[in-house]
Tab-separated table of C-alpha atoms and ligand atoms in Angstrom:
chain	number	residue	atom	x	y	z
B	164	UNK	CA	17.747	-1.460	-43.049
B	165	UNK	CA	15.214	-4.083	-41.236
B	166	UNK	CA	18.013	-5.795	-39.282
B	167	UNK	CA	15.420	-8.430	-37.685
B	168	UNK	CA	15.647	-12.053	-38.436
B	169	UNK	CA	12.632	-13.984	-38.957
B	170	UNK	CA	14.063	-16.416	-36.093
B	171	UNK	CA	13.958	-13.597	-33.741
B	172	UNK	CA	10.240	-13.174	-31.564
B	173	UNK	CA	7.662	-10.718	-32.864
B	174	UNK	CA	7.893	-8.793	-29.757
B	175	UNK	CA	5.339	-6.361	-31.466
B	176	UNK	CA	3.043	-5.797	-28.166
B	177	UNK	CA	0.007	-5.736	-30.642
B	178	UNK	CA	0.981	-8.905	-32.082
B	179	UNK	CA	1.986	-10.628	-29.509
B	180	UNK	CA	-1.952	-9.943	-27.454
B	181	UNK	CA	-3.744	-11.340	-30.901
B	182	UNK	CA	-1.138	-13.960	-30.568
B	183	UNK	CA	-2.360	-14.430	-27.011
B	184	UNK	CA	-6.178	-13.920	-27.790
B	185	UNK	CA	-5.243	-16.656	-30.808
B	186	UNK	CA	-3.861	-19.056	-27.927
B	187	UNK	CA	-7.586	-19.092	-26.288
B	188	UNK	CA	-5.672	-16.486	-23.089
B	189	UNK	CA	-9.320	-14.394	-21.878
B	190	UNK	CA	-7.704	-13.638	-18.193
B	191	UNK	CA	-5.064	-11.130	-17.514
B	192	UNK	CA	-2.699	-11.533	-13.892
B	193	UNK	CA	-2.553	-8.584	-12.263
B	194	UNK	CA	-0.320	-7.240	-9.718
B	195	UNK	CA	-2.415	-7.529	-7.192
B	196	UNK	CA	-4.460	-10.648	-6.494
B	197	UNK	CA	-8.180	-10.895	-6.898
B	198	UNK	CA	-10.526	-12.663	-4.744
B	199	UNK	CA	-13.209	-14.447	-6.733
B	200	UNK	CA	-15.349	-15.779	-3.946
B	201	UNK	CA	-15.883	-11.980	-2.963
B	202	UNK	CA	-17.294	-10.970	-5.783
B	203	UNK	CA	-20.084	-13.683	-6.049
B	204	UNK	CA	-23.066	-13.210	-3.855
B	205	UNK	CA	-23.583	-16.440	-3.026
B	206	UNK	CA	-20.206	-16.938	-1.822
B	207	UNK	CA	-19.609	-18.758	1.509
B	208	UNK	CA	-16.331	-16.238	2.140
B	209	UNK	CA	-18.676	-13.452	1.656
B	210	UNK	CA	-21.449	-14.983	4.201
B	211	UNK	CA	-19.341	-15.799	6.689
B	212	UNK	CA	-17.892	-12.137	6.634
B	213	UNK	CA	-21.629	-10.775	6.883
B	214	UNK	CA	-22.738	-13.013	9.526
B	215	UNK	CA	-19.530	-11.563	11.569
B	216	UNK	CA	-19.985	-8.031	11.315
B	217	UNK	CA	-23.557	-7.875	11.550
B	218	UNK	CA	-25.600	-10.375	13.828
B	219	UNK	CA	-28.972	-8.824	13.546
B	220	UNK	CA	-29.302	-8.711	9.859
B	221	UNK	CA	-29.013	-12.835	9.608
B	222	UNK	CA	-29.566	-15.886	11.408
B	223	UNK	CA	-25.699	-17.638	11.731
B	224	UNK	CA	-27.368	-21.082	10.904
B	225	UNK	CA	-28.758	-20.288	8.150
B	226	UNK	CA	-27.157	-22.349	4.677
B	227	UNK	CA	-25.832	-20.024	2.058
B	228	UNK	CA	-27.910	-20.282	-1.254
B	229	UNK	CA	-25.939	-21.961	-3.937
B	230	UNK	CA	-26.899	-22.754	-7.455
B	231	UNK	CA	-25.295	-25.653	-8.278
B	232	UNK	CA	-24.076	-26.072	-11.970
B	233	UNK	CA	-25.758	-27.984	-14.522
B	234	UNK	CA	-24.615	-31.486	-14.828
B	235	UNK	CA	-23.463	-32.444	-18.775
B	236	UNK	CA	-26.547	-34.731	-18.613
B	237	UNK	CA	-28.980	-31.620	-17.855
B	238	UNK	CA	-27.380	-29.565	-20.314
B	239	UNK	CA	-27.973	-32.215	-23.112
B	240	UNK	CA	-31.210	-32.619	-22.270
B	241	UNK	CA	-31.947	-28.769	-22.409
B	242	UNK	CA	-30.221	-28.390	-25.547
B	243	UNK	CA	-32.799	-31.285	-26.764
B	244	UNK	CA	-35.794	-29.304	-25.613
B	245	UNK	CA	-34.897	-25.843	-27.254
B	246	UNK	CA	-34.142	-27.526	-30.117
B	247	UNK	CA	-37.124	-30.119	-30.366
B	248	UNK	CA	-39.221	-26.774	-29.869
B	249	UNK	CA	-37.612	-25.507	-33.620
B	250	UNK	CA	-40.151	-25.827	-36.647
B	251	UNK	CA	-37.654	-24.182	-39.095
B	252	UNK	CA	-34.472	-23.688	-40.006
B	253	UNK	CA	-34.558	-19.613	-38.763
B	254	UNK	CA	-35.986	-20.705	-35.530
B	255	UNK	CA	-33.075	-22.961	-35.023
B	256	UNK	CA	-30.779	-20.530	-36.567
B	257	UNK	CA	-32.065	-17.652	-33.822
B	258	UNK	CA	-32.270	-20.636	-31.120
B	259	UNK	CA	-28.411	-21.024	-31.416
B	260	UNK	CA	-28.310	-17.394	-31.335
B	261	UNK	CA	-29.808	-17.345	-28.006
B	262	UNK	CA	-28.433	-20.473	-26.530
B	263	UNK	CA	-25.595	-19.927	-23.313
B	264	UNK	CA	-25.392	-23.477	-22.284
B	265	UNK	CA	-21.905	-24.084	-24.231
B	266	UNK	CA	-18.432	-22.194	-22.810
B	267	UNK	CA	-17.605	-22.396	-26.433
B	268	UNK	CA	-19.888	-19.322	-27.311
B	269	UNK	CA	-17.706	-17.354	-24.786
B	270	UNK	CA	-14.530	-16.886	-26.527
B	271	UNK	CA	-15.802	-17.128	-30.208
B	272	UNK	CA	-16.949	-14.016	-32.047
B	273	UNK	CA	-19.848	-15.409	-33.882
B	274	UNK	CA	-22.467	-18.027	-34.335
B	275	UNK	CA	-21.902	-19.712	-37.487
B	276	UNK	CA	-25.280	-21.398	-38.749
B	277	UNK	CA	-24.735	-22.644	-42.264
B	278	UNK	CA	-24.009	-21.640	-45.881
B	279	UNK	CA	-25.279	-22.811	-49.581
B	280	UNK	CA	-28.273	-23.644	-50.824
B	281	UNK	CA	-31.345	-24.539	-48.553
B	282	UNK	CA	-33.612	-25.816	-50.548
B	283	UNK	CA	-30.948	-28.063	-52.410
B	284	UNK	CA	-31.039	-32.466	-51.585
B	285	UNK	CA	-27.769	-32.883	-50.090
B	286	UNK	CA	-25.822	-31.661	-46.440
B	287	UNK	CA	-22.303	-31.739	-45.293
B	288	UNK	CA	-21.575	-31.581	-41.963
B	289	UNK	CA	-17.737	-29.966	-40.973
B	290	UNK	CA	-16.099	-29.620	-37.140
B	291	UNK	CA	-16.065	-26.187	-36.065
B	292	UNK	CA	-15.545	-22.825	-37.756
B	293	UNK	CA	-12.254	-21.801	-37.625
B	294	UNK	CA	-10.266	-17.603	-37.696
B	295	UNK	CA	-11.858	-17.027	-40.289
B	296	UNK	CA	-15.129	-18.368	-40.251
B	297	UNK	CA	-15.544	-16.588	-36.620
B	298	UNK	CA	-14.352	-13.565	-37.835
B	299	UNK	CA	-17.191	-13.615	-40.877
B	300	UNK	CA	-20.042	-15.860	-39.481
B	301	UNK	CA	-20.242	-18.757	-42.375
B	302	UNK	CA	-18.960	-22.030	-42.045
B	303	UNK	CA	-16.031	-22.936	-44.803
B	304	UNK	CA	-14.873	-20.132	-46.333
B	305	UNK	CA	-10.790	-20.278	-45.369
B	306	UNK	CA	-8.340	-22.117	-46.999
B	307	UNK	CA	-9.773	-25.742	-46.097
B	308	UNK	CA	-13.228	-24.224	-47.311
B	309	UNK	CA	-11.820	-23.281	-50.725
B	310	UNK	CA	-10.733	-26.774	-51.475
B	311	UNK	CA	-13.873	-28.501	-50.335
B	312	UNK	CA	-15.526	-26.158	-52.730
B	313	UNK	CA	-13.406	-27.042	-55.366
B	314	UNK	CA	-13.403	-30.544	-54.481
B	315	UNK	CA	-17.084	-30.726	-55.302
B	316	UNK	CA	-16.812	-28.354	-58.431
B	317	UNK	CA	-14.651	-31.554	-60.049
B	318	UNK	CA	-18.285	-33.618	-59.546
B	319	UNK	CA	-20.404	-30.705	-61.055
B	320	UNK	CA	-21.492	-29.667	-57.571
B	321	UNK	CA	-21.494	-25.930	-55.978
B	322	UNK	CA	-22.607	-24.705	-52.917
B	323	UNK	CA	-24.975	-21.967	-54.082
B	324	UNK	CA	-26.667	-24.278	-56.199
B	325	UNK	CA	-26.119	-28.082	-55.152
B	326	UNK	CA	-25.890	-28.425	-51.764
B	327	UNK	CA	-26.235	-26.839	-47.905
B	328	UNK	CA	-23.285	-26.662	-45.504
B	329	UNK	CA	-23.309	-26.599	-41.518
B	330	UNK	CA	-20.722	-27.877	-39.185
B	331	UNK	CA	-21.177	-29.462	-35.921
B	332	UNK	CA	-20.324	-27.475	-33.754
B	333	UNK	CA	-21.655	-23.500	-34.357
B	334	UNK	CA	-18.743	-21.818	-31.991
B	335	UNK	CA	-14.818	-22.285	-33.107
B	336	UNK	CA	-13.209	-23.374	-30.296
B	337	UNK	CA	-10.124	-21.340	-29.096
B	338	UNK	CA	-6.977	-21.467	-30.985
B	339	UNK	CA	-8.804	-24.400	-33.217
B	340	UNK	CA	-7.940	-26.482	-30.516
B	341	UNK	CA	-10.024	-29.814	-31.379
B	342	UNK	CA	-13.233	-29.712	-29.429
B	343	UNK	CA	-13.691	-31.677	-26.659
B	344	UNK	CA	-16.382	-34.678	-26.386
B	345	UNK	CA	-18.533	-32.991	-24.175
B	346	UNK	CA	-18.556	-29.592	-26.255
B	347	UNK	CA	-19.625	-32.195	-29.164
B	348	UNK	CA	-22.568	-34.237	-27.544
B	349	UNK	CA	-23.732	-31.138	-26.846
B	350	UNK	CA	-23.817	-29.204	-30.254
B	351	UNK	CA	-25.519	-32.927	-31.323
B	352	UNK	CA	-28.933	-32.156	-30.169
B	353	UNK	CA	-28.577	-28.666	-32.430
B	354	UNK	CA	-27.120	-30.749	-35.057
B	355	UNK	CA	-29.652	-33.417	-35.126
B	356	UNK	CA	-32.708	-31.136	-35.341
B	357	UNK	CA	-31.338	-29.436	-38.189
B	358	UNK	CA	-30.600	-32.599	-39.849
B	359	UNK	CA	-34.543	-33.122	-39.665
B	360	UNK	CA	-35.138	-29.681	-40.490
B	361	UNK	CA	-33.203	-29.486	-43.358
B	362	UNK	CA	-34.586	-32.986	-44.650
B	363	UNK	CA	-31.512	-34.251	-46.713
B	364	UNK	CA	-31.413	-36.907	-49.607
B	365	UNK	CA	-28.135	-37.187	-48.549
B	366	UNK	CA	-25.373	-36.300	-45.884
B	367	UNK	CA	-21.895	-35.945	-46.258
B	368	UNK	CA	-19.784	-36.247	-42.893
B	369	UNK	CA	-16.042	-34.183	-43.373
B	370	UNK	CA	-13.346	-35.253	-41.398
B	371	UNK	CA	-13.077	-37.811	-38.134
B	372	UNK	CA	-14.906	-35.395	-35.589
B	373	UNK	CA	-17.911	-34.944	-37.481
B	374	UNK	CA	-18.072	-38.489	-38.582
B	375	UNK	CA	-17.424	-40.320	-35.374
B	376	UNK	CA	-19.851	-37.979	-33.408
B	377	UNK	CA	-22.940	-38.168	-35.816
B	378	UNK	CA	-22.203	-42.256	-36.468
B	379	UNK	CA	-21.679	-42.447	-32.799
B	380	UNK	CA	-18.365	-44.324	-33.342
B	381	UNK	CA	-14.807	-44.018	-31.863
B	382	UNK	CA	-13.370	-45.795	-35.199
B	383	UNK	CA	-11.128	-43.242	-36.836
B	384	UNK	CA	-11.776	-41.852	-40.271
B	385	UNK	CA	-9.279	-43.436	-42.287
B	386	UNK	CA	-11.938	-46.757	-41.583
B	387	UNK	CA	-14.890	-44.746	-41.782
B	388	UNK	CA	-14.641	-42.696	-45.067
B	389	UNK	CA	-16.081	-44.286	-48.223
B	390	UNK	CA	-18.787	-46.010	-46.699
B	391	UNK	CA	-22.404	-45.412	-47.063
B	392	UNK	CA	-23.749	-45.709	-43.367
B	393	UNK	CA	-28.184	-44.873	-43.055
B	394	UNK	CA	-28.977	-42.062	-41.072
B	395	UNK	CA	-32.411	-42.636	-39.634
B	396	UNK	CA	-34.628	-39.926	-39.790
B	397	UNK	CA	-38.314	-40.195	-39.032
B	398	UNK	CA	-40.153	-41.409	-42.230
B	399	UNK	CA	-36.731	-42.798	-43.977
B	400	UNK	CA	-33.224	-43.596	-44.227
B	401	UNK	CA	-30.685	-41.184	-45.500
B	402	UNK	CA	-27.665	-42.594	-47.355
B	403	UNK	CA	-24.483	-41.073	-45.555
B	404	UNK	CA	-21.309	-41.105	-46.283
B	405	UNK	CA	-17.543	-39.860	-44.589
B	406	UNK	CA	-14.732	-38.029	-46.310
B	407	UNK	CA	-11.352	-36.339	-45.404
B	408	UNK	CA	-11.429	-33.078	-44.511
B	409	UNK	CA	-9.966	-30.973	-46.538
B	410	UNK	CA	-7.178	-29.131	-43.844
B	411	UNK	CA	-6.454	-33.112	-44.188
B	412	UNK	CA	-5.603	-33.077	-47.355
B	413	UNK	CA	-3.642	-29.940	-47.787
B	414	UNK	CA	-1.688	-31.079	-44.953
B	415	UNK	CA	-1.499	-34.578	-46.832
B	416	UNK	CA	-2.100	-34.476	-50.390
B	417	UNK	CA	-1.403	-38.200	-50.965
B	418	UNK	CA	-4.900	-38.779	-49.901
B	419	UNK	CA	-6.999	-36.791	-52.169
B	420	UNK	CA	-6.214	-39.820	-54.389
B	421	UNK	CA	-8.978	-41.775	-52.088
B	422	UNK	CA	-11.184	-38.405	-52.197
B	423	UNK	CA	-11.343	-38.419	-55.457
B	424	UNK	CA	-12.638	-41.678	-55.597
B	425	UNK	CA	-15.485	-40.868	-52.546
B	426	UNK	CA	-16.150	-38.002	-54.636
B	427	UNK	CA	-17.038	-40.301	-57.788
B	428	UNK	CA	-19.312	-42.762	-54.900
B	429	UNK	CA	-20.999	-39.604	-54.428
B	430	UNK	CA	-21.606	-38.750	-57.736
B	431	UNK	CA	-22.979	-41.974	-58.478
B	432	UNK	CA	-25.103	-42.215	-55.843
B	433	UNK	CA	-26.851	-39.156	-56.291
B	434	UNK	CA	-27.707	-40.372	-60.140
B	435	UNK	CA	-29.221	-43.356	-58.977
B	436	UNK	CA	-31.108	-41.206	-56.368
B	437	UNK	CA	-32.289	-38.802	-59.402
B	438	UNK	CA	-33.608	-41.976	-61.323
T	686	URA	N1	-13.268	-26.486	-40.806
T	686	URA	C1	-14.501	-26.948	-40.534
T	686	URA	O1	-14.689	-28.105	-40.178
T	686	URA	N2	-15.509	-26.100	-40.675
T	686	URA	C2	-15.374	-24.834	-41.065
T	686	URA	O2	-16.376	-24.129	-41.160
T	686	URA	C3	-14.073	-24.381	-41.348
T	686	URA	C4	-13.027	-25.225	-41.208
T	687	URA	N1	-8.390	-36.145	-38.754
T	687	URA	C1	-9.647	-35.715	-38.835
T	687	URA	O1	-10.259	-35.329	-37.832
T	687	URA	N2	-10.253	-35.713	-40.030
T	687	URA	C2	-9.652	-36.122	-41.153
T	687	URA	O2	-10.264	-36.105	-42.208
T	687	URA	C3	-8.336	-36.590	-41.054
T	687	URA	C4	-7.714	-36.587	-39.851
């Protein structure tokens, strides 16, 4: 007989390292203590140490080599260049692929691009992928990603046919903690060019991260959903709108009342778009 309660740990060892990997943990303490500045070659420690124990290989005065690290402003403006340089949505896709400049990339398991239709009229833009959408590679696909779908399928609207999916940011961030400003003006530039890229007749923004980063806002969502906001793109103005997101609303049903109704603002706009 399984005398455990369920109050008692899971003191599984197996469980308790995914539980750790889960919690964002990527170190491990040891017993004994590890110097860092040794094992860099630029380290001053390490310089110092040469210059001691052998004279004749190296002038004393001369300044150890550093490269300092990119500033948030350089990185953004990096991020802009590889992704100006994109003509395509693959290019972008493979440019993401290839891109280092965000920690985020570090601890996730995959690069998650986009799902749905690309050659369809309408984009939503989500947070982050989360477990399970780092685990498989597509954006939406957990729990939270089975109600949006089925929050569009009560307008007539499906993802392989009707419209594209992406989120802003391509890397879940560990434990799907909520990413960080900087991690999010930085996924922007990626964000942006696929916006132009994917040439939308409409975007739809889901939940407060994605809608105060791309509107540029710190109002919260509960003020920004249900309102058609322009986004500018080159040669017109998209019509743009915020919802809930949907781990929102299964956490807080009570508001898929005033989805419901964003859902029918949707549906409307896009007839008068068709007309
Ligand atoms: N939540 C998001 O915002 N995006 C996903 O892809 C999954 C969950
Ligand atoms: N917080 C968010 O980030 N989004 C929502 O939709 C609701 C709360």
């Amino acid at each position: 007989m399984n005398m455990k309660s369920s109050a008692e740990p899971d003191l599984d060892p197996v469980n308790m390292l995914k539980w750790y990997v889960e919690c964002g943990v990527d170190e491990t303490i040891s017993e004994t203590p590890i110097n860092w500045f040794e094992q860099t070659n630029n380290s001053p420690i390490k310089q110092q140490v040469k210059t001691a124990s052998s004279p004749q290989e190296q002038p004393a005065s001369r300044p150890a080599k550093t490269t300092p690290l990119a500033s948030q402003k350089e990185l953004i403006d990096s991020a802009e260049k590889i992704a100006a340089e994109c003509s395509s949505l693959e290019q972008l896709n493979e440019a993401i692929l290839a891109y280092d400049g965000c920690s985020l990339k570090k601890t996730a398991s995959n690069t998650v691009f986009s799902d749905g239709n690309a050659q369809s009229d309408i984009m939503l833009i989500g947070e982050a992928p989360g477990a399970e959408e780092d685990k498989i590679g597509k954006p939406f696909i957990s729990q939270s990603g089975q109600l949006l779908d089925r929050m569009f399928g009560a307008i007539n609207m499906s993802r392989e046919t009707d419209f594209y999916i992406t989120n802003l940011l391509p890397w879940r961030p560990p434990g799907n903690r909520k990413p960080t400003d900087a991690e999010c003006e930085l996924c922007l530039p990626f964000l942006k060019r696929h916006i132009e890229l994917f040439n939308p007749k409409m975007i739809i923004l889901i939940g407060g991260t994605s809608a105060s980063t791309v509107l540029n806002v710190e109002t919260g969502i509960t003020k920004l959903r249900g309102k058609w906001n322009d986004y500018t793109l080159a040669d017109k103005q998209v019509p743009m709108m915020a919802i809930f997101h949907p781990a929102y609303l299964i956490k807080q049903p009570h508001y898929k009342k005033q989805t419901w109704h964003d859902l029918l603002t949707i549906k409307e706009k896009l007839e008068d778009l068709s007309k």
